[in-house]
Short mmCIF file of C-alpha atoms in Angstrom, two decimals:
data_model
loop_
_atom_site.label_atom_id
_atom_site.label_comp_id
_atom_site.label_asym_id
_atom_site.label_seq_id
_atom_site.Cartn_x
_atom_site.Cartn_y
_atom_site.Cartn_z
CA MET A 1 0.02 0.01 -0.02
CA ALA A 2 2.79 2.37 0.92
CA TYR A 3 4.60 1.49 -2.29
CA GLN A 4 1.50 2.18 -4.38
CA THR A 5 1.07 5.57 -2.63
CA PHE A 6 4.67 6.54 -3.20
CA ARG A 7 4.54 5.39 -6.84
CA GLN A 8 1.38 7.46 -7.42
CA GLU A 9 2.93 10.54 -5.77
CA TYR A 10 6.14 10.07 -7.72
CA LEU A 11 4.42 9.76 -11.06
CA GLN A 12 2.49 13.02 -10.31
CA VAL A 13 5.77 14.94 -10.27
CA PRO A 14 6.19 16.68 -13.68
CA PRO A 15 8.56 14.88 -16.03
CA VAL A 16 11.57 17.23 -16.10
CA THR A 17 11.57 17.73 -12.28
CA ARG A 18 11.13 13.98 -11.78
CA ALA A 19 14.00 13.08 -14.17
CA TYR A 20 16.47 15.68 -12.78
CA THR A 21 15.94 15.02 -9.02
CA THR A 22 15.85 11.23 -9.56
CA ALA A 23 19.24 11.48 -11.40
CA CYS A 24 20.65 13.53 -8.58
CA VAL A 25 19.42 11.06 -5.86
CA LEU A 26 20.66 7.98 -7.82
CA THR A 27 24.04 9.65 -8.49
CA THR A 28 24.45 10.40 -4.76
CA ALA A 29 23.40 6.88 -3.79
CA ALA A 30 25.92 5.44 -6.28
CA VAL A 31 28.66 7.46 -4.65
CA GLN A 32 27.50 6.49 -1.10
CA LEU A 33 27.62 2.83 -2.19
CA GLU A 34 31.09 3.39 -3.58
CA LEU A 35 29.93 2.17 -7.08
CA ILE A 36 31.47 5.41 -8.42
CA THR A 37 33.51 8.21 -6.99
CA PRO A 38 33.23 12.00 -7.27
CA PHE A 39 36.53 12.01 -9.16
CA GLN A 40 34.59 10.39 -12.06
CA LEU A 41 31.92 13.09 -12.09
CA TYR A 42 33.48 16.45 -11.55
CA PHE A 43 33.96 19.16 -14.04
CA ASN A 44 37.40 19.13 -15.59
CA PRO A 45 37.82 20.87 -18.95
CA GLU A 46 41.07 19.04 -19.72
CA LEU A 47 39.53 15.59 -19.18
CA ILE A 48 36.41 16.65 -21.17
CA PHE A 49 38.02 18.15 -24.21
CA LYS A 50 41.37 16.33 -24.39
CA HIS A 51 40.37 12.87 -23.09
CA PHE A 52 36.75 13.02 -24.39
CA GLN A 53 35.16 12.28 -21.06
CA ILE A 54 31.97 14.00 -22.24
CA TRP A 55 29.78 12.56 -19.46
CA ARG A 56 31.34 15.16 -17.03
CA LEU A 57 29.39 17.89 -18.78
CA ILE A 58 26.24 16.31 -17.26
CA THR A 59 27.37 14.49 -14.13
CA ASN A 60 28.85 17.65 -12.55
CA TYR A 61 25.27 18.85 -12.21
CA LEU A 62 24.10 15.65 -10.51
CA PHE A 63 26.27 15.42 -7.46
CA PHE A 64 25.70 17.66 -4.42
CA GLY A 65 28.06 16.02 -2.06
CA PRO A 66 27.64 13.26 0.51
CA VAL A 67 24.29 12.67 2.21
CA GLY A 68 23.98 15.34 4.95
CA PHE A 69 22.51 18.81 5.69
CA ASN A 70 23.93 20.40 2.60
CA PHE A 71 22.69 17.64 0.28
CA LEU A 72 19.16 17.65 1.81
CA PHE A 73 19.02 21.42 1.78
CA ASN A 74 19.90 21.53 -1.96
CA MET A 75 17.48 18.72 -2.81
CA ILE A 76 14.60 20.44 -1.11
CA PHE A 77 15.20 23.77 -2.98
CA LEU A 78 15.87 21.89 -6.29
CA TYR A 79 12.76 19.84 -6.11
CA ARG A 80 10.41 22.64 -4.86
CA TYR A 81 11.44 25.42 -7.18
CA CYS A 82 12.06 23.20 -10.21
CA ARG A 83 8.60 21.74 -9.81
CA MET A 84 6.89 25.05 -9.21
CA LEU A 85 8.50 26.50 -12.32
CA GLU A 86 7.47 23.45 -14.41
CA GLU A 87 3.87 23.54 -12.97
CA GLY A 88 3.65 27.34 -13.09
CA SER A 89 5.01 29.56 -15.82
CA PHE A 90 6.21 26.53 -17.85
CA ARG A 91 2.87 24.61 -17.55
CA GLY A 92 2.18 22.93 -20.94
CA ARG A 93 5.62 24.17 -22.10
CA THR A 94 7.92 21.25 -21.33
CA ALA A 95 10.12 21.94 -24.43
CA ASP A 96 10.65 25.53 -23.27
CA PHE A 97 11.56 24.29 -19.81
CA VAL A 98 14.07 21.82 -21.27
CA PHE A 99 15.49 24.56 -23.42
CA MET A 100 16.03 26.66 -20.24
CA PHE A 101 17.86 23.79 -18.75
CA LEU A 102 20.11 23.49 -21.82
CA PHE A 103 20.71 27.26 -22.09
CA GLY A 104 21.45 27.54 -18.33
CA GLY A 105 23.76 24.53 -18.36
CA LEU A 106 25.64 25.75 -21.43
CA LEU A 107 26.24 29.23 -19.94
CA MET A 108 27.33 27.71 -16.61
CA THR A 109 29.67 25.37 -18.42
CA LEU A 110 31.24 28.26 -20.33
CA PHE A 111 31.64 30.23 -17.09
CA GLY A 112 33.00 27.14 -15.45
CA LEU A 113 35.98 27.27 -17.72
CA PHE A 114 37.02 30.55 -16.00
CA VAL A 115 36.18 29.76 -12.32
CA ASN A 116 37.51 27.07 -10.08
CA LEU A 117 34.29 25.05 -9.60
CA VAL A 118 34.14 21.33 -9.88
CA PHE A 119 30.39 20.73 -9.34
CA LEU A 120 27.77 23.09 -10.82
CA GLY A 121 24.52 21.59 -9.43
CA GLN A 122 24.12 24.04 -6.58
CA ALA A 123 24.63 26.94 -8.99
CA PHE A 124 21.94 25.49 -11.29
CA THR A 125 19.48 25.26 -8.24
CA ILE A 126 20.05 28.96 -7.58
CA MET A 127 19.38 29.69 -11.21
CA LEU A 128 15.99 27.97 -10.92
CA VAL A 129 15.22 29.86 -7.65
CA TYR A 130 16.23 33.16 -9.28
CA VAL A 131 13.94 32.69 -12.26
CA TRP A 132 11.05 31.63 -10.09
CA SER A 133 11.54 34.56 -7.74
CA ARG A 134 11.54 37.16 -10.52
CA ARG A 135 8.46 35.71 -11.97
CA ASN A 136 6.64 35.76 -8.66
CA PRO A 137 7.72 39.11 -7.24
CA TYR A 138 4.81 39.61 -4.88
CA VAL A 139 5.14 36.43 -2.99
CA ARG A 140 6.26 36.98 0.62
CA MET A 141 8.74 34.61 2.07
CA ASN A 142 9.51 33.52 5.64
CA PHE A 143 12.94 32.17 6.13
CA PHE A 144 13.26 30.00 9.21
CA GLY A 145 10.91 32.41 10.89
CA LEU A 146 13.69 34.97 11.10
CA LEU A 147 13.29 36.97 7.93
CA VAL A 148 10.27 38.14 6.07
CA PHE A 149 10.89 39.40 2.51
CA GLN A 150 9.51 39.32 -0.99
CA ALA A 151 10.52 36.59 -3.41
CA PRO A 152 13.07 38.54 -5.50
CA PHE A 153 15.32 38.71 -2.45
CA LEU A 154 15.32 34.98 -1.94
CA PRO A 155 18.51 34.14 -4.06
CA TRP A 156 20.41 36.87 -2.08
CA VAL A 157 19.17 35.52 1.25
CA LEU A 158 20.40 32.03 0.20
CA MET A 159 23.74 33.54 -0.71
CA GLY A 160 24.02 35.15 2.76
CA PHE A 161 23.11 31.79 4.40
CA SER A 162 25.83 30.03 2.37
CA LEU A 163 28.22 32.74 3.58
CA LEU A 164 27.23 32.01 7.21
CA LEU A 165 27.85 28.34 6.62
CA GLY A 166 31.34 29.07 5.34
CA ASN A 167 30.64 28.14 1.73
CA SER A 168 31.97 30.02 -1.28
CA ILE A 169 29.47 32.59 -2.64
CA ILE A 170 30.93 32.15 -6.13
CA VAL A 171 28.49 29.27 -6.68
CA ASP A 172 25.54 31.49 -5.70
CA LEU A 173 26.77 34.41 -7.78
CA LEU A 174 27.10 32.14 -10.82
CA GLY A 175 23.60 30.88 -10.45
CA ILE A 176 22.23 34.40 -9.95
CA ALA A 177 24.12 35.67 -13.00
CA VAL A 178 22.93 32.86 -15.37
CA GLY A 179 19.39 33.15 -13.94
CA HIS A 180 19.40 36.93 -14.57
CA ILE A 181 20.61 36.46 -18.16
CA TYR A 182 17.87 34.02 -18.90
CA PHE A 183 15.22 36.19 -17.23
CA PHE A 184 16.36 39.35 -19.04
CA LEU A 185 16.44 37.61 -22.48
CA GLU A 186 13.16 35.81 -22.04
CA ASP A 187 11.02 38.16 -19.88
CA VAL A 188 12.45 41.68 -20.05
CA PHE A 189 14.20 42.40 -23.46
CA PRO A 190 11.26 41.15 -25.64
CA ASN A 191 9.07 43.82 -23.99
CA GLN A 192 11.43 46.65 -24.36
CA PRO A 193 11.13 49.25 -27.16
CA GLY A 194 13.15 47.79 -30.05
CA GLY A 195 13.49 44.57 -28.30
CA GLY A 196 12.79 41.07 -29.50
CA ARG A 197 12.81 37.43 -28.54
CA LEU A 198 16.33 36.12 -28.82
CA LEU A 199 15.70 32.75 -27.22
CA ARG A 200 13.65 30.42 -29.33
CA THR A 201 13.07 26.83 -28.42
CA PRO A 202 14.21 24.54 -31.29
CA SER A 203 11.35 22.86 -33.10
CA VAL A 204 12.95 19.44 -32.45
CA LEU A 205 12.49 19.96 -28.69
CA LYS A 206 8.91 20.91 -29.20
CA ALA A 207 8.27 17.84 -31.29
CA ILE A 208 9.83 15.60 -28.56
CA PHE A 209 8.50 17.15 -25.37
CA ASP A 210 5.37 19.13 -25.97
CA THR A 211 2.10 17.17 -25.83
CA PRO A 212 -1.12 18.49 -27.41
CA GLU A 213 -3.35 18.03 -24.34
CA ASP A 214 -2.97 18.58 -20.65
CA ASP A 215 -3.73 15.71 -18.18
CA PRO A 216 -7.07 16.69 -16.64
CA ASN A 217 -5.99 14.90 -13.36
CA TYR A 218 -2.77 16.96 -13.07
CA ASN A 219 -2.38 18.40 -9.58
CA PRO A 220 0.23 21.18 -9.57
CA LEU A 221 1.91 22.65 -6.47
CA PRO A 222 0.38 26.06 -5.72
CA GLU A 223 2.90 28.75 -6.28
CA GLU A 224 1.36 30.87 -3.54
CA ARG A 225 2.98 28.40 -1.11
CA PRO A 226 6.55 28.66 -2.40
CA GLY A 227 8.34 27.10 0.55
CA GLY A 228 5.98 24.37 1.74
CA PHE A 229 7.95 24.41 4.97
CA ALA A 230 8.24 26.72 7.91
CA TRP A 231 11.35 28.30 6.43
CA GLY A 232 9.74 29.23 3.15
CA GLU A 233 5.97 29.61 3.39
CA GLY A 234 4.60 32.76 1.77
CA GLN A 235 1.59 34.45 0.52
CA ARG A 236 0.80 36.90 -2.24
CA LEU A 237 0.48 40.54 -1.20
CA GLY A 238 -3.18 41.60 -1.02
CA GLY A 239 -4.22 37.85 -0.95
#
């Protein structure tokens, strides 16, 4: 019975979020079981381009460190904000969501050539949080019951939290930078005088991922409850 309930809940998660979070959990489990090591996964331009270890372009986004507080913290944010984006502003636009993944991953990989980062998954999570926060500017957040602020400040609060934990803020800054570039090109520049849409999802992605009809039984996470936990619950202003 418990298995059937878990399976039903798991299959209700939208496909991109389900695939990415599952890949992250399975990669971490494989490392914990010593089936693979982080040295086989990390981002290394020399091994990628000179020794053709192309898988590192993907695997460096799938490992968030050993199971512990940092891993769980990142998984919670990844799952919540990835899912809310997919069920919110990208509802019925799976191809566009996949294209955002590819665009963000490409930019981070290019930036990764110039900064000393070996795993980019946390930066990718911050990118998702940034895009969600800019598209939901009137949602009020409550961070651990200590801070109350509007959603656009969330990426900066997370950066401050990382700083308090003694982590490098380069990861957060990279995620914020890439998220801002995507948000500007997708949401801001097309609405400017003389602007236009520079990011266009390739038709091949639309043919693969977009379906003609929505599932009538689909049950999305409400975006007005962005955190879902005591540290992140919020409400829309005026609501």
